[in-house]
Amino acid sequence: MKLVYSPASPFVRKVAVVLHETGQIDDVDLLPVKTTPVSTPPEVLSANPVGKIPALVRGDGPAIYDSRVICQFLNDRAGGGLYPDTARWEVMTLEATADGILDAAVLMVYETRVRPAHMVYDDWVEAQWDKASRAVKTVNDRWMAHLTGPLNIGQIAIACALGYLDFRHDGRNWRKGNDALDDWFAVFSQRDSMTATRPSD
């Protein structure tokens, strides 16, 4: 298998953490790419017509894409237990919440990196941050019980989302007023899978 990836992508990181945690990292060759919403390399398009990463190129079927699809595929392939039957919908909702944080946080980056400076819409950037920070606060206030216990995809996804906020939006200080989540992340981020996948430009 080949993983079309960028080391800066938080969605790729989620997949990479799953690969590490399920013992499949050596089963995948990494194909690094550089892509933006306005510049998509052909190797990405050949794997995903939407032009987004990550994409997983398989030897026995078409490439699959979207990090949530890839993570479920890898979990099933390894019998990883990351989607427990007893809390499947809660775990998947946490993953969706994390991906929502990332959608907003990535759009903030694109707004200043891709759009010409005179076209940057500051109110729109702040609206994206409001989405991300509101979701972080909700996890801190309502979901901490679901971040305990055996490893699951919700934990992985939330950790990758918080790691990306540190990576790209550290000055926003998501930790303020979210002490429980901050404490949890300080421990979870020391897992071998997290330290091995820290983002880089």
PDB file of C-alpha atoms in Angstrom:
ATOM      1  CA  MET A   1       0.000   0.000   0.000  1.00  0.00           C
ATOM      2  CA  LYS A   2       1.034   3.602  -0.561  1.00  0.00           C
ATOM      3  CA  LEU A   3      -0.107   6.589   1.491  1.00  0.00           C
ATOM      4  CA  VAL A   4      -0.237   9.881  -0.394  1.00  0.00           C
ATOM      5  CA  TYR A   5       0.616  12.341   2.345  1.00  0.00           C
ATOM      6  CA  SER A   6       2.091  15.585   3.617  1.00  0.00           C
ATOM      7  CA  PRO A   7       3.848  15.686   6.998  1.00  0.00           C
ATOM      8  CA  ALA A   8       2.038  18.936   7.828  1.00  0.00           C
ATOM      9  CA  SER A   9      -1.481  17.574   7.275  1.00  0.00           C
ATOM     10  CA  PRO A  10      -3.396  16.797  10.468  1.00  0.00           C
ATOM     11  CA  PHE A  11      -5.699  14.447   8.566  1.00  0.00           C
ATOM     12  CA  VAL A  12      -2.649  12.502   7.410  1.00  0.00           C
ATOM     13  CA  ARG A  13      -1.369  12.488  10.978  1.00  0.00           C
ATOM     14  CA  LYS A  14      -4.542  10.820  12.176  1.00  0.00           C
ATOM     15  CA  VAL A  15      -4.027   8.031   9.646  1.00  0.00           C
ATOM     16  CA  ALA A  16      -0.341   7.741  10.568  1.00  0.00           C
ATOM     17  CA  VAL A  17      -1.184   7.431  14.269  1.00  0.00           C
ATOM     18  CA  VAL A  18      -3.639   4.643  13.442  1.00  0.00           C
ATOM     19  CA  LEU A  19      -0.935   2.909  11.392  1.00  0.00           C
ATOM     20  CA  HIS A  20       1.456   3.074  14.349  1.00  0.00           C
ATOM     21  CA  GLU A  21      -1.112   2.045  16.941  1.00  0.00           C
ATOM     22  CA  THR A  22      -2.318  -0.949  14.903  1.00  0.00           C
ATOM     23  CA  GLY A  23       1.158  -2.148  13.935  1.00  0.00           C
ATOM     24  CA  GLN A  24       0.767  -1.444  10.221  1.00  0.00           C
ATOM     25  CA  ILE A  25       3.241   1.383   9.657  1.00  0.00           C
ATOM     26  CA  ASP A  26       5.698  -0.946   7.918  1.00  0.00           C
ATOM     27  CA  ASP A  27       2.972  -2.113   5.510  1.00  0.00           C
ATOM     28  CA  VAL A  28       2.723   1.324   3.888  1.00  0.00           C
ATOM     29  CA  ASP A  29       5.093   3.235   1.621  1.00  0.00           C
ATOM     30  CA  LEU A  30       4.858   7.001   2.072  1.00  0.00           C
ATOM     31  CA  LEU A  31       4.451   9.154  -1.047  1.00  0.00           C
ATOM     32  CA  PRO A  32       5.079  12.792  -0.014  1.00  0.00           C
ATOM     33  CA  VAL A  33       3.341  15.569  -1.954  1.00  0.00           C
ATOM     34  CA  LYS A  34       2.809  19.306  -1.711  1.00  0.00           C
ATOM     35  CA  THR A  35      -0.718  20.400  -2.451  1.00  0.00           C
ATOM     36  CA  THR A  36      -2.999  23.399  -1.935  1.00  0.00           C
ATOM     37  CA  PRO A  37      -6.611  24.111  -2.914  1.00  0.00           C
ATOM     38  CA  VAL A  38      -5.325  25.861  -6.042  1.00  0.00           C
ATOM     39  CA  SER A  39      -2.457  23.520  -6.951  1.00  0.00           C
ATOM     40  CA  THR A  40      -2.950  19.767  -6.946  1.00  0.00           C
ATOM     41  CA  PRO A  41      -0.174  17.440  -8.146  1.00  0.00           C
ATOM     42  CA  PRO A  42      -1.118  14.612 -10.542  1.00  0.00           C
ATOM     43  CA  GLU A  43      -0.249  11.857  -8.065  1.00  0.00           C
ATOM     44  CA  VAL A  44      -2.939  13.208  -5.746  1.00  0.00           C
ATOM     45  CA  LEU A  45      -5.538  13.499  -8.487  1.00  0.00           C
ATOM     46  CA  SER A  46      -4.846   9.968  -9.673  1.00  0.00           C
ATOM     47  CA  ALA A  47      -5.674   8.683  -6.178  1.00  0.00           C
ATOM     48  CA  ASN A  48      -8.477  11.106  -5.273  1.00  0.00           C
ATOM     49  CA  PRO A  49     -10.416  13.061  -7.913  1.00  0.00           C
ATOM     50  CA  VAL A  50     -11.285  15.677  -5.276  1.00  0.00           C
ATOM     51  CA  GLY A  51      -7.568  16.366  -4.925  1.00  0.00           C
ATOM     52  CA  LYS A  52      -7.301  16.015  -1.165  1.00  0.00           C
ATOM     53  CA  ILE A  53      -4.959  14.046   1.066  1.00  0.00           C
ATOM     54  CA  PRO A  54      -4.591  11.548   2.567  1.00  0.00           C
ATOM     55  CA  ALA A  55      -5.294   8.864  -0.002  1.00  0.00           C
ATOM     56  CA  LEU A  56      -4.420   5.199   0.409  1.00  0.00           C
ATOM     57  CA  VAL A  57      -3.434   3.374  -2.759  1.00  0.00           C
ATOM     58  CA  ARG A  58      -4.113  -0.344  -2.387  1.00  0.00           C
ATOM     59  CA  GLY A  59      -2.780  -3.223  -4.426  1.00  0.00           C
ATOM     60  CA  ASP A  60      -6.087  -5.091  -4.431  1.00  0.00           C
ATOM     61  CA  GLY A  61      -8.613  -2.369  -5.184  1.00  0.00           C
ATOM     62  CA  PRO A  62      -9.121   1.283  -5.990  1.00  0.00           C
ATOM     63  CA  ALA A  63      -7.505   3.952  -3.867  1.00  0.00           C
ATOM     64  CA  ILE A  64      -9.568   5.035  -0.884  1.00  0.00           C
ATOM     65  CA  TYR A  65      -9.641   8.528   0.555  1.00  0.00           C
ATOM     66  CA  ASP A  66     -10.926  10.734   3.351  1.00  0.00           C
ATOM     67  CA  SER A  67      -9.147  10.118   6.619  1.00  0.00           C
ATOM     68  CA  ARG A  68     -12.248   8.677   8.278  1.00  0.00           C
ATOM     69  CA  VAL A  69     -12.637   6.063   5.548  1.00  0.00           C
ATOM     70  CA  ILE A  70      -8.946   5.172   5.646  1.00  0.00           C
ATOM     71  CA  CYS A  71      -8.900   4.890   9.437  1.00  0.00           C
ATOM     72  CA  GLN A  72     -11.867   2.525   9.439  1.00  0.00           C
ATOM     73  CA  PHE A  73     -10.281   0.442   6.676  1.00  0.00           C
ATOM     74  CA  LEU A  74      -6.995   0.171   8.589  1.00  0.00           C
ATOM     75  CA  ASN A  75      -8.786  -0.613  11.833  1.00  0.00           C
ATOM     76  CA  ASP A  76     -10.748  -3.420  10.184  1.00  0.00           C
ATOM     77  CA  ARG A  77      -7.620  -4.720   8.441  1.00  0.00           C
ATOM     78  CA  ALA A  78      -5.760  -5.044  11.746  1.00  0.00           C
ATOM     79  CA  GLY A  79      -8.673  -5.758  14.090  1.00  0.00           C
ATOM     80  CA  GLY A  80      -7.625  -2.653  15.973  1.00  0.00           C
ATOM     81  CA  GLY A  81     -10.697  -2.172  18.154  1.00  0.00           C
ATOM     82  CA  LEU A  82     -10.669   1.601  17.647  1.00  0.00           C
ATOM     83  CA  TYR A  83     -14.446   1.702  17.025  1.00  0.00           C
ATOM     84  CA  PRO A  84     -15.841  -0.172  20.059  1.00  0.00           C
ATOM     85  CA  ASP A  85     -19.391  -1.459  19.708  1.00  0.00           C
ATOM     86  CA  THR A  86     -20.292  -0.225  23.191  1.00  0.00           C
ATOM     87  CA  ALA A  87     -19.631   3.425  22.289  1.00  0.00           C
ATOM     88  CA  ARG A  88     -19.369   3.426  18.493  1.00  0.00           C
ATOM     89  CA  TRP A  89     -21.557   6.472  17.843  1.00  0.00           C
ATOM     90  CA  GLU A  90     -19.991   8.539  20.596  1.00  0.00           C
ATOM     91  CA  VAL A  91     -16.489   7.700  19.373  1.00  0.00           C
ATOM     92  CA  MET A  92     -17.397   8.535  15.777  1.00  0.00           C
ATOM     93  CA  THR A  93     -19.008  11.794  16.896  1.00  0.00           C
ATOM     94  CA  LEU A  94     -15.793  12.734  18.683  1.00  0.00           C
ATOM     95  CA  GLU A  95     -13.875  11.989  15.489  1.00  0.00           C
ATOM     96  CA  ALA A  96     -16.293  14.157  13.519  1.00  0.00           C
ATOM     97  CA  THR A  97     -15.886  16.950  16.075  1.00  0.00           C
ATOM     98  CA  ALA A  98     -12.115  16.743  15.735  1.00  0.00           C
ATOM     99  CA  ASP A  99     -12.363  16.848  11.951  1.00  0.00           C
ATOM    100  CA  GLY A 100     -14.622  19.895  12.238  1.00  0.00           C
ATOM    101  CA  ILE A 101     -11.966  21.634  14.329  1.00  0.00           C
ATOM    102  CA  LEU A 102      -9.414  20.764  11.673  1.00  0.00           C
ATOM    103  CA  ASP A 103     -11.582  21.915   8.780  1.00  0.00           C
ATOM    104  CA  ALA A 104     -11.868  25.337  10.379  1.00  0.00           C
ATOM    105  CA  ALA A 105      -8.213  25.512  11.410  1.00  0.00           C
ATOM    106  CA  VAL A 106      -6.941  24.494   7.962  1.00  0.00           C
ATOM    107  CA  LEU A 107      -9.195  27.039   6.261  1.00  0.00           C
ATOM    108  CA  MET A 108      -7.690  29.733   8.470  1.00  0.00           C
ATOM    109  CA  VAL A 109      -4.236  28.777   7.206  1.00  0.00           C
ATOM    110  CA  TYR A 110      -5.335  28.746   3.578  1.00  0.00           C
ATOM    111  CA  GLU A 111      -6.969  32.151   3.915  1.00  0.00           C
ATOM    112  CA  THR A 112      -3.631  33.803   4.655  1.00  0.00           C
ATOM    113  CA  ARG A 113      -1.323  31.511   2.679  1.00  0.00           C
ATOM    114  CA  VAL A 114      -3.247  31.052  -0.547  1.00  0.00           C
ATOM    115  CA  ARG A 115      -5.443  34.117  -0.876  1.00  0.00           C
ATOM    116  CA  PRO A 116      -3.787  37.405  -1.951  1.00  0.00           C
ATOM    117  CA  ALA A 117      -3.231  39.696   1.038  1.00  0.00           C
ATOM    118  CA  HIS A 118      -5.679  42.342  -0.150  1.00  0.00           C
ATOM    119  CA  MET A 119      -8.423  39.701  -0.357  1.00  0.00           C
ATOM    120  CA  VAL A 120      -7.997  38.156   3.106  1.00  0.00           C
ATOM    121  CA  TYR A 121     -11.301  38.342   4.966  1.00  0.00           C
ATOM    122  CA  ASP A 122     -10.479  38.817   8.648  1.00  0.00           C
ATOM    123  CA  ASP A 123     -14.040  38.365   9.878  1.00  0.00           C
ATOM    124  CA  TRP A 124     -14.217  35.055   8.050  1.00  0.00           C
ATOM    125  CA  VAL A 125     -10.967  33.920   9.701  1.00  0.00           C
ATOM    126  CA  GLU A 126     -12.363  34.809  13.114  1.00  0.00           C
ATOM    127  CA  ALA A 127     -15.582  32.950  12.341  1.00  0.00           C
ATOM    128  CA  GLN A 128     -13.535  29.826  11.607  1.00  0.00           C
ATOM    129  CA  TRP A 129     -11.704  30.208  14.891  1.00  0.00           C
ATOM    130  CA  ASP A 130     -15.024  30.580  16.692  1.00  0.00           C
ATOM    131  CA  LYS A 131     -16.058  27.175  15.287  1.00  0.00           C
ATOM    132  CA  ALA A 132     -12.821  25.524  16.346  1.00  0.00           C
ATOM    133  CA  SER A 133     -12.683  27.070  19.824  1.00  0.00           C
ATOM    134  CA  ARG A 134     -16.366  26.333  20.478  1.00  0.00           C
ATOM    135  CA  ALA A 135     -15.799  22.682  19.593  1.00  0.00           C
ATOM    136  CA  VAL A 136     -12.713  22.476  21.818  1.00  0.00           C
ATOM    137  CA  LYS A 137     -14.700  23.959  24.708  1.00  0.00           C
ATOM    138  CA  THR A 138     -17.502  21.455  24.155  1.00  0.00           C
ATOM    139  CA  VAL A 139     -15.084  18.541  24.285  1.00  0.00           C
ATOM    140  CA  ASN A 140     -13.609  19.919  27.530  1.00  0.00           C
ATOM    141  CA  ASP A 141     -17.008  20.488  29.132  1.00  0.00           C
ATOM    142  CA  ARG A 142     -19.018  17.477  27.912  1.00  0.00           C
ATOM    143  CA  TRP A 143     -16.851  14.763  26.427  1.00  0.00           C
ATOM    144  CA  MET A 144     -13.916  14.128  28.763  1.00  0.00           C
ATOM    145  CA  ALA A 145     -15.372  10.840  30.003  1.00  0.00           C
ATOM    146  CA  HIS A 146     -15.183   9.528  26.432  1.00  0.00           C
ATOM    147  CA  LEU A 147     -11.474  10.334  26.222  1.00  0.00           C
ATOM    148  CA  THR A 148     -10.653   7.810  28.941  1.00  0.00           C
ATOM    149  CA  GLY A 149     -10.427   4.047  28.748  1.00  0.00           C
ATOM    150  CA  PRO A 150      -9.040   1.869  25.947  1.00  0.00           C
ATOM    151  CA  LEU A 151      -7.630   3.638  22.926  1.00  0.00           C
ATOM    152  CA  ASN A 152     -10.202   4.615  20.315  1.00  0.00           C
ATOM    153  CA  ILE A 153     -10.418   6.742  17.176  1.00  0.00           C
ATOM    154  CA  GLY A 154     -12.085   9.608  19.048  1.00  0.00           C
ATOM    155  CA  GLN A 155      -9.053   9.999  21.280  1.00  0.00           C
ATOM    156  CA  ILE A 156      -6.671   9.850  18.317  1.00  0.00           C
ATOM    157  CA  ALA A 157      -8.663  12.384  16.316  1.00  0.00           C
ATOM    158  CA  ILE A 158      -9.008  14.894  19.153  1.00  0.00           C
ATOM    159  CA  ALA A 159      -5.295  14.635  19.944  1.00  0.00           C
ATOM    160  CA  CYS A 160      -4.376  15.256  16.301  1.00  0.00           C
ATOM    161  CA  ALA A 161      -6.715  18.252  16.199  1.00  0.00           C
ATOM    162  CA  LEU A 162      -5.200  19.794  19.324  1.00  0.00           C
ATOM    163  CA  GLY A 163      -1.723  19.096  18.012  1.00  0.00           C
ATOM    164  CA  TYR A 164      -2.557  20.977  14.828  1.00  0.00           C
ATOM    165  CA  LEU A 165      -3.855  23.960  16.804  1.00  0.00           C
ATOM    166  CA  ASP A 166      -0.499  24.020  18.587  1.00  0.00           C
ATOM    167  CA  PHE A 167       1.337  23.696  15.265  1.00  0.00           C
ATOM    168  CA  ARG A 168      -0.469  26.393  13.273  1.00  0.00           C
ATOM    169  CA  HIS A 169      -2.414  28.506  15.779  1.00  0.00           C
ATOM    170  CA  ASP A 170      -0.387  28.398  18.979  1.00  0.00           C
ATOM    171  CA  GLY A 171      -0.973  32.098  19.613  1.00  0.00           C
ATOM    172  CA  ARG A 172      -4.712  31.462  19.909  1.00  0.00           C
ATOM    173  CA  ASN A 173      -4.134  29.462  23.133  1.00  0.00           C
ATOM    174  CA  TRP A 174      -6.846  26.796  22.935  1.00  0.00           C
ATOM    175  CA  ARG A 175      -5.833  25.703  26.462  1.00  0.00           C
ATOM    176  CA  LYS A 176      -7.299  28.774  28.186  1.00  0.00           C
ATOM    177  CA  GLY A 177     -10.408  27.676  30.072  1.00  0.00           C
ATOM    178  CA  ASN A 178      -9.964  24.050  28.963  1.00  0.00           C
ATOM    179  CA  ASP A 179      -7.897  22.692  31.832  1.00  0.00           C
ATOM    180  CA  ALA A 180      -9.227  19.130  31.745  1.00  0.00           C
ATOM    181  CA  LEU A 181      -8.551  18.773  28.041  1.00  0.00           C
ATOM    182  CA  ASP A 182      -5.123  20.355  28.432  1.00  0.00           C
ATOM    183  CA  ASP A 183      -4.212  17.834  31.144  1.00  0.00           C
ATOM    184  CA  TRP A 184      -5.453  14.932  29.035  1.00  0.00           C
ATOM    185  CA  PHE A 185      -3.563  16.087  25.956  1.00  0.00           C
ATOM    186  CA  ALA A 186      -0.321  16.524  27.898  1.00  0.00           C
ATOM    187  CA  VAL A 187      -0.413  12.800  28.677  1.00  0.00           C
ATOM    188  CA  PHE A 188      -1.803  11.511  25.388  1.00  0.00           C
ATOM    189  CA  SER A 189       0.655  13.485  23.277  1.00  0.00           C
ATOM    190  CA  GLN A 190       3.523  11.499  24.815  1.00  0.00           C
ATOM    191  CA  ARG A 191       2.390   8.256  23.203  1.00  0.00           C
ATOM    192  CA  ASP A 192       4.984   6.848  20.825  1.00  0.00           C
ATOM    193  CA  SER A 193       2.555   7.158  17.916  1.00  0.00           C
ATOM    194  CA  MET A 194       2.099  10.863  18.612  1.00  0.00           C
ATOM    195  CA  THR A 195       5.770  11.693  19.031  1.00  0.00           C
ATOM    196  CA  ALA A 196       6.587   9.767  15.840  1.00  0.00           C
ATOM    197  CA  THR A 197       4.079  11.783  13.820  1.00  0.00           C
ATOM    198  CA  ARG A 198       4.645  15.342  14.996  1.00  0.00           C
ATOM    199  CA  PRO A 199       3.887  17.676  12.065  1.00  0.00           C
ATOM    200  CA  SER A 200       6.546  19.519  10.114  1.00  0.00           C
ATOM    201  CA  ASP A 201       6.604  21.872   7.125  1.00  0.00           C
TER     202      ASP A 201
END
